[in-house]
Amino acid sequence: MFSALLHRPGSPLLQDRSDLVDRLAQALPRGAVIGTGHNLSTYERDGSRDVSGDPLAVVLPEATGQVETVMRLASQAGVSVMPRGAGTSRCGGAIPLADSLVVGTSRMRQVLAFDADRGLIRVQAGVTNLAVSTHSLPSGWRYAPDPSSRRTCSIGGNVGSNASGACALRHGRTSDKLRGLTAVRQDGSRLDLGGHCQEPTALDLMGLLCGSEGQLVFVTEVTLALDPMPESAVTLAAHFRNTTAALAFAERVLCSGWTPYRIEYMDAHAIGLTERVAPCGYDTSAQALVLVELQGFDEEVRAGLEQLRGLLPGQADQVGKVRSEASDESPLWHGRESIYRAASASGAFEVLDVNVPLGRLIPTLQRVGELAATRAVPHATVAHLGDGTLHTFLTYDPSDGAARSRVRDCADDIRLACVAEGGSISAEYGVGLSRRHLLEAQYAAADLDQQRRVRHAFVSNDRLNPGKVLSSQVDFVGHVPA
Amino acid sequence: MTAHDVLPRTQSGRIFAPEREEEAAEWLRAARSRRRRLRLCGGDTRSRPRPEDPVDTLSARRLCGVLRHDPRDRLIVARAGTPLQAVVELLARQGQRLPFEPPDHRQLLRRQGTPTIGAVAAANVTGPRGLDGGEARSHLLAARLLNGRAEAIRCGTATLKDVAGLDLTRLVAGSLGRLGLITEVAFRVEPIPERELTIRVAASAEALLHWSTRARVRGIRLTGGVWVDGTSLRRAGYDECGGSIFLRLEGPPALVVAHRRRLLDLLPAEVEVEECSDLASAAIWARLRDGSFLPTVEGDDVWEWRLEDLAGALDPALPFDEPGLSWQLDLGARRLLCVVGAGQHSDRLTYLASAAPPRCGPALLRGPGTSARARRIPTPRPRSALQALEHAVLASFDPDQLLA
């Protein structure tokens, strides 16, 4: 749908293109501008795989000051800017439209400050999520939000999608860890928020920027709060004959007063899928698996584990033996963490990140099964039971165009079913390019108009990450739809 | 009778408290059509406008009732005027609570009215438990408000995790009624822990900052950290010469035992430690939460500093030892309170207030010329690019600057 967006013949943008690229090349360090004649294919796609754009040029600045220059020159030339982190978006969030200048953070990978006494770190936006923890680890700290792409995804991108992962129940999301932020606005002006000695704001603008998907500002530096490494971590794995028993156990855990580091659900399809690729001893005869990890002091997690065992249902509802192991020595998480690889091994897949209120999980899981069956789509679901986020993997043969189409329709059916249950079309990946058409199912027109007006306060036109989330296609400059 | 009929054309200072959102929208539309400014409020616990202020008040206090609470969902949806106490009691009956422990400062600030759940969102009202769980805004999942255009807007979704669209709840929380009249809110809730333990240590405010940071480094989960000056504690019946630190642990018994042991290891051997648990502990924290260890005599002034950087050092110029001043430092609420006794005057306090950078100094919460709102809301004429941006965001909700 988006790959056929064209330059409108005679567009002033086309005429200015080489001029802008020349000016950027003069203003920035050698090699920072990748323009005509170079292979830009890396920057034409992201983790969503199925849409691609055609960037005007790619710029890779190294510092905030250079981003200010890029944004100012692009603004003067009337060219749209597409901020790009590591390109791991699963919803087309990093896909450039045809006239966009892609500004990537891959050369912004410096740790700017690290306060080991207080557990604070300031990094450039291109530093990966995992690298923040790696840098902090020798001092006993870690960065808690752990999206599944943590090895490759960038902190700037994490801010854009307010990233979190399975441990959000205990440690929250990116917005809960953000202590300061530097960003550049579309006109090239710098914005400093939060942190010590900064000008305080009446409104929580920093919180607003979390999850704004690069639609408001270009994030260049962030200050993050770290969490101490736990003394001990144990995991309990219990297999169940049915989903109801599994979720009832999870509810008892959540009401027990123990706050798991993570509590995860896998359905029978997910168990089977992962056991084929990363066998770690899951019981494939079970209908559901619940993995619970507790972290803390030694005696605390040992006592907690015993208490969790006491919350398990009778043997009639369980399959096999309950396993509990120290997390760092246990393969129990290998299967769960291999779900993306397992889904890839079965062909192509689309993965959802929907969310429903916890009390609606059982009917929603039933509905997911019904909707997938209706469209004859193979599926597997894992879920974060602490917050009601479902990752349903819809698999298909990539050579089968009809199957691909069925999967897309099925994915939308499920997202809409979650909205009907009071939930969200996206709990983790964002809206990006590929879910824009569903925003109106979740929000009324007036709600979205207000969001657009807020965006307009930051971006006076549609030239920062155009075509995504709130942007209106009629605003596109230099494009005609396919 | 419509709002157009009732809204006075010349009088001011009237309070309108509609029972339905549509009625409230009509009041807003009427005010907008006449370019009349409106002050928005919840249970009216804030200071009243001065008689010369030409504003009417639109109150959410009659927009009452819990709309949704299935304990399994770990969230509650209520109309904005629902009394906070009613929400707290409903949750407690189901073994749940609000994670951010909103205080009731009516006694401290000598205010009337009834705290409402909507006002908790509007003022980002957070108590000691914010130290572990974060401020109220971290737990506000969704809000419905009437903006300055009188449009009903939903911000966020009443579910535990959602990243679809802009998170406008972050703007609503703490906006003090400048974006619109909040009519509904959805907050995350959590189970009430089985055990609670308070450790009291005679020490200074600086020691609280130091030990709470060290506790965090060690992985000790403090759910409250407050220091109160010695004079206030003696007045409350504590046999103390200096100030005291109160530290709280909560959770299953085994968790509390493990964290208590680590915490005691952390404290210097020479300090005297006093402990109490469960009901006795809860009673202490209710007083700390509401600031009721501090004196509340007619004529007192109450000053507040916001602690934007919890682990940072306190300003050494703060006159902690000055006679006639009472103090409470609450790390979870990110607040330092100072009560200046009736008839007292502190030159150092006055100097600190006047010398602070714009919007960084202490705010006078009670006393002549109360200025809490003025400090946190952009000045009418933006003085910096950041203030200009905030003005633009405010204008996106309230283009006519109708909402006071």
Tab-separated table of N, CA, C and O in Angstrom, chain A residues 399-466:
chain	number	residue	atom	x	y	z
A	399	SER	N	5.024	-17.416	0.696
A	399	SER	CA	4.784	-17.484	-0.749
A	399	SER	C	3.295	-17.492	-1.076
A	399	SER	O	2.914	-17.459	-2.243
A	400	ASP	N	2.461	-17.567	-0.057
A	400	ASP	CA	1.009	-17.656	-0.258
A	400	ASP	C	0.391	-16.277	0.006
A	400	ASP	O	0.167	-15.890	1.155
A	401	GLY	N	0.122	-15.550	-1.051
A	401	GLY	CA	-0.408	-14.191	-0.917
A	401	GLY	C	-1.754	-14.156	-0.228
A	401	GLY	O	-2.046	-13.256	0.558
A	402	ALA	N	-2.571	-15.151	-0.525
A	402	ALA	CA	-3.899	-15.188	0.095
A	402	ALA	C	-3.777	-15.412	1.597
A	402	ALA	O	-4.513	-14.809	2.398
A	403	ALA	N	-2.839	-16.271	1.990
A	403	ALA	CA	-2.633	-16.528	3.422
A	403	ALA	C	-2.176	-15.245	4.113
A	403	ALA	O	-2.621	-14.920	5.213
A	404	ARG	N	-1.308	-14.515	3.467
A	404	ARG	CA	-0.817	-13.249	4.027
A	404	ARG	C	-1.974	-12.284	4.253
A	404	ARG	O	-2.067	-11.610	5.294
A	405	SER	N	-2.850	-12.224	3.290
A	405	SER	CA	-4.003	-11.349	3.389
A	405	SER	C	-4.927	-11.796	4.536
A	405	SER	O	-5.444	-10.971	5.300
A	406	ARG	N	-5.107	-13.117	4.657
A	406	ARG	CA	-5.955	-13.632	5.742
A	406	ARG	C	-5.362	-13.266	7.100
A	406	ARG	O	-6.083	-12.931	8.034
A	407	VAL	N	-4.045	-13.359	7.186
A	407	VAL	CA	-3.382	-13.046	8.451
A	407	VAL	C	-3.593	-11.575	8.817
A	407	VAL	O	-3.890	-11.244	9.967
A	408	ARG	N	-3.440	-10.714	7.841
A	408	ARG	CA	-3.656	-9.286	8.118
A	408	ARG	C	-5.087	-9.033	8.589
A	408	ARG	O	-5.310	-8.295	9.557
A	409	ASP	N	-6.028	-9.635	7.918
A	409	ASP	CA	-7.424	-9.442	8.323
A	409	ASP	C	-7.663	-10.010	9.714
A	409	ASP	O	-8.376	-9.412	10.528
A	410	CYS	N	-7.074	-11.183	9.953
A	410	CYS	CA	-7.251	-11.823	11.264
A	410	CYS	C	-6.645	-10.949	12.368
A	410	CYS	O	-7.232	-10.795	13.444
A	411	ALA	N	-5.470	-10.382	12.080
A	411	ALA	CA	-4.820	-9.511	13.072
A	411	ALA	C	-5.724	-8.327	13.407
A	411	ALA	O	-5.890	-7.973	14.588
A	412	ASP	N	-6.315	-7.736	12.398
A	412	ASP	CA	-7.221	-6.605	12.649
A	412	ASP	C	-8.460	-7.055	13.420
A	412	ASP	O	-8.939	-6.340	14.316
A	413	ASP	N	-8.971	-8.251	13.068
A	413	ASP	CA	-10.133	-8.776	13.814
A	413	ASP	C	-9.810	-8.867	15.302
A	413	ASP	O	-10.618	-8.485	16.152
A	414	ILE	N	-8.629	-9.386	15.595
A	414	ILE	CA	-8.252	-9.582	17.003
A	414	ILE	C	-8.067	-8.233	17.695
A	414	ILE	O	-8.512	-8.037	18.830
A	415	ARG	N	-7.430	-7.298	17.010
A	415	ARG	CA	-7.229	-5.971	17.624
A	415	ARG	C	-8.586	-5.333	17.947
A	415	ARG	O	-8.779	-4.776	19.025
A	416	LEU	N	-9.510	-5.453	17.000
A	416	LEU	CA	-10.832	-4.855	17.230
A	416	LEU	C	-11.570	-5.583	18.347
A	416	LEU	O	-12.287	-4.957	19.143
A	417	ALA	N	-11.376	-6.897	18.435
A	417	ALA	CA	-12.008	-7.650	19.525
A	417	ALA	C	-11.470	-7.190	20.874
A	417	ALA	O	-12.210	-7.112	21.865
A	418	CYS	N	-10.192	-6.861	20.921
A	418	CYS	CA	-9.604	-6.375	22.178
A	418	CYS	C	-10.153	-5.006	22.539
A	418	CYS	O	-10.413	-4.718	23.711
A	419	VAL	N	-10.318	-4.153	21.545
A	419	VAL	CA	-10.922	-2.841	21.813
A	419	VAL	C	-12.342	-3.028	22.356
A	419	VAL	O	-12.756	-2.350	23.309
A	420	ALA	N	-13.053	-3.990	21.789
A	420	ALA	CA	-14.416	-4.253	22.258
A	420	ALA	C	-14.430	-4.727	23.707
A	420	ALA	O	-15.416	-4.541	24.424
A	421	GLU	N	-13.346	-5.325	24.150
A	421	GLU	CA	-13.244	-5.772	25.546
A	421	GLU	C	-12.727	-4.664	26.456
A	421	GLU	O	-12.424	-4.895	27.625
A	422	GLY	N	-12.578	-3.479	25.911
A	422	GLY	CA	-12.083	-2.357	26.716
A	422	GLY	C	-10.582	-2.220	26.670
A	422	GLY	O	-9.990	-1.510	27.487
A	423	GLY	N	-9.932	-2.890	25.728
A	423	GLY	CA	-8.477	-2.896	25.663
A	423	GLY	C	-7.916	-2.007	24.578
A	423	GLY	O	-8.550	-1.051	24.129
A	424	SER	N	-6.705	-2.355	24.142
A	424	SER	CA	-5.964	-1.494	23.222
A	424	SER	C	-5.447	-2.300	22.033
A	424	SER	O	-5.099	-3.483	22.155
A	425	ILE	N	-5.340	-1.590	20.901
A	425	ILE	CA	-4.785	-2.241	19.714
A	425	ILE	C	-3.276	-2.438	19.851
A	425	ILE	O	-2.688	-3.257	19.160
A	426	SER	N	-2.644	-1.673	20.734
A	426	SER	CA	-1.203	-1.806	20.901
A	426	SER	C	-0.776	-1.471	22.324
A	426	SER	O	-1.074	-0.386	22.826
A	427	ALA	N	-0.071	-2.402	22.932
A	427	ALA	CA	0.445	-2.179	24.289
A	427	ALA	C	1.943	-1.954	24.283
A	427	ALA	O	2.497	-1.515	25.286
A	428	GLU	N	2.606	-2.260	23.173
A	428	GLU	CA	4.068	-2.187	23.200
A	428	GLU	C	4.700	-1.628	21.919
A	428	GLU	O	5.681	-0.914	21.983
A	429	TYR	N	4.211	-2.002	20.767
A	429	TYR	CA	4.915	-1.646	19.530
A	429	TYR	C	4.541	-0.265	19.012
A	429	TYR	O	5.323	0.371	18.309
A	430	GLY	N	3.322	0.173	19.322
A	430	GLY	CA	2.864	1.459	18.822
A	430	GLY	C	1.953	1.314	17.614
A	430	GLY	O	1.566	0.204	17.220
A	431	VAL	N	1.645	2.442	17.027
A	431	VAL	CA	0.689	2.482	15.906
A	431	VAL	C	1.430	2.548	14.571
A	431	VAL	O	1.081	1.843	13.620
A	432	GLY	N	2.448	3.388	14.513
A	432	GLY	CA	3.271	3.487	13.314
A	432	GLY	C	2.469	3.722	12.068
A	432	GLY	O	1.513	4.517	12.030
A	433	LEU	N	2.875	3.017	11.047
A	433	LEU	CA	2.238	3.166	9.742
A	433	LEU	C	1.097	2.161	9.557
A	433	LEU	O	0.058	2.477	9.003
A	434	SER	N	1.319	0.958	10.072
A	434	SER	CA	0.437	-0.136	9.689
A	434	SER	C	-0.810	-0.274	10.550
A	434	SER	O	-1.676	-1.084	10.241
A	435	ARG	N	-0.909	0.490	11.659
A	435	ARG	CA	-2.125	0.363	12.482
A	435	ARG	C	-2.924	1.658	12.542
A	435	ARG	O	-3.849	1.778	13.345
A	436	ARG	N	-2.527	2.621	11.735
A	436	ARG	CA	-3.215	3.911	11.763
A	436	ARG	C	-4.712	3.759	11.550
A	436	ARG	O	-5.507	4.455	12.177
A	437	HIS	N	-5.061	2.830	10.667
A	437	HIS	CA	-6.470	2.698	10.302
A	437	HIS	C	-7.321	2.171	11.459
A	437	HIS	O	-8.549	2.206	11.386
A	438	LEU	N	-6.656	1.680	12.548
A	438	LEU	CA	-7.428	1.144	13.668
A	438	LEU	C	-7.559	2.117	14.836
A	438	LEU	O	-8.281	1.852	15.784
A	439	LEU	N	-6.845	3.233	14.760
A	439	LEU	CA	-6.902	4.188	15.876
A	439	LEU	C	-8.327	4.681	16.115
A	439	LEU	O	-8.741	4.888	17.248
A	440	GLU	N	-9.077	4.835	15.045
A	440	GLU	CA	-10.438	5.345	15.192
A	440	GLU	C	-11.369	4.333	15.836
A	440	GLU	O	-12.468	4.690	16.269
A	441	ALA	N	-10.924	3.072	15.866
A	441	ALA	CA	-11.731	2.086	16.587
A	441	ALA	C	-11.544	2.248	18.087
A	441	ALA	O	-12.447	1.977	18.881
A	442	GLN	N	-10.363	2.690	18.467
A	442	GLN	CA	-10.074	2.824	19.897
A	442	GLN	C	-10.454	4.193	20.437
A	442	GLN	O	-10.788	4.315	21.602
A	443	TYR	N	-10.333	5.206	19.594
A	443	TYR	CA	-10.614	6.571	20.044
A	443	TYR	C	-11.682	7.218	19.166
A	443	TYR	O	-11.733	6.969	17.952
A	444	ALA	N	-12.468	8.079	19.786
A	444	ALA	CA	-13.449	8.844	19.027
A	444	ALA	C	-12.721	9.935	18.229
A	444	ALA	O	-11.578	10.283	18.523
A	445	ALA	N	-13.410	10.454	17.235
A	445	ALA	CA	-12.799	11.471	16.374
A	445	ALA	C	-12.334	12.678	17.191
A	445	ALA	O	-11.262	13.236	16.955
A	446	ALA	N	-13.137	13.075	18.182
A	446	ALA	CA	-12.769	14.243	18.999
A	446	ALA	C	-11.502	13.966	19.804
A	446	ALA	O	-10.667	14.859	19.995
A	447	ASP	N	-11.352	12.724	20.276
A	447	ASP	CA	-10.140	12.362	21.034
A	447	ASP	C	-8.908	12.507	20.141
A	447	ASP	O	-7.876	13.054	20.553
A	448	LEU	N	-9.023	12.014	18.925
A	448	LEU	CA	-7.878	12.063	18.005
A	448	LEU	C	-7.605	13.494	17.546
A	448	LEU	O	-6.445	13.880	17.361
A	449	ASP	N	-8.662	14.267	17.390
A	449	ASP	CA	-8.455	15.681	17.025
A	449	ASP	C	-7.650	16.398	18.112
A	449	ASP	O	-6.773	17.209	17.820
A	450	GLN	N	-7.973	16.096	19.379
A	450	GLN	CA	-7.227	16.725	20.471
A	450	GLN	C	-5.759	16.296	20.423
A	450	GLN	O	-4.852	17.097	20.619
A	451	GLN	N	-5.531	15.002	20.149
A	451	GLN	CA	-4.145	14.532	20.044
A	451	GLN	C	-3.424	15.252	18.903
A	451	GLN	O	-2.253	15.612	19.024
A	452	ARG	N	-4.123	15.461	17.815
A	452	ARG	CA	-3.497	16.169	16.675
A	452	ARG	C	-3.182	17.622	17.023
A	452	ARG	O	-2.163	18.165	16.616
A	453	ARG	N	-4.076	18.232	17.794
A	453	ARG	CA	-3.810	19.632	18.192
A	453	ARG	C	-2.593	19.700	19.108
A	453	ARG	O	-1.799	20.636	19.010
A	454	VAL	N	-2.462	18.716	19.977
A	454	VAL	CA	-1.270	18.695	20.837
A	454	VAL	C	-0.031	18.505	19.972
A	454	VAL	O	0.992	19.168	20.174
A	455	ARG	N	-0.118	17.643	18.997
A	455	ARG	CA	1.034	17.457	18.103
A	455	ARG	C	1.369	18.760	17.389
A	455	ARG	O	2.538	19.117	17.216
A	456	HIS	N	0.319	19.462	17.004
A	456	HIS	CA	0.527	20.706	16.268
A	456	HIS	C	1.278	21.736	17.121
A	456	HIS	O	1.982	22.599	16.583
A	457	ALA	N	1.111	21.642	18.451
A	457	ALA	CA	1.840	22.560	19.338
A	457	ALA	C	3.347	22.324	19.241
A	457	ALA	O	4.140	23.237	19.454
A	458	PHE	N	3.732	21.116	18.896
A	458	PHE	CA	5.157	20.794	18.759
A	458	PHE	C	5.622	20.934	17.312
A	458	PHE	O	6.746	21.345	17.052
A	459	VAL	N	4.762	20.519	16.400
A	459	VAL	CA	5.138	20.421	14.987
A	459	VAL	C	4.117	21.205	14.187
A	459	VAL	O	2.959	20.800	14.091
A	460	SER	N	4.550	22.308	13.618
A	460	SER	CA	3.579	23.197	12.994
A	460	SER	C	3.045	22.662	11.671
A	460	SER	O	2.044	23.125	11.164
A	461	ASN	N	3.726	21.681	11.101
A	461	ASN	CA	3.186	21.024	9.914
A	461	ASN	C	3.427	19.530	10.067
A	461	ASN	O	3.790	19.076	11.132
A	462	ASP	N	3.243	18.791	9.022
A	462	ASP	CA	3.335	17.332	9.138
A	462	ASP	C	4.701	16.841	8.673
A	462	ASP	O	4.796	15.818	8.007
A	463	ARG	N	5.757	17.550	9.006
A	463	ARG	CA	7.060	17.196	8.444
A	463	ARG	C	7.989	16.515	9.446
A	463	ARG	O	9.175	16.423	9.218
A	464	LEU	N	7.477	16.049	10.567
A	464	LEU	CA	8.286	15.223	11.457
A	464	LEU	C	7.613	13.857	11.554
A	464	LEU	O	6.508	13.724	12.064
A	465	ASN	N	8.304	12.857	11.055
A	465	ASN	CA	7.769	11.493	10.955
A	465	ASN	C	6.382	11.485	10.315
A	465	ASN	O	5.402	11.021	10.913
A	466	PRO	N	6.285	11.974	9.100
A	466	PRO	CA	4.975	12.071	8.450
A	466	PRO	C	4.419	10.690	8.107
A	466	PRO	O	5.152	9.729	7.962
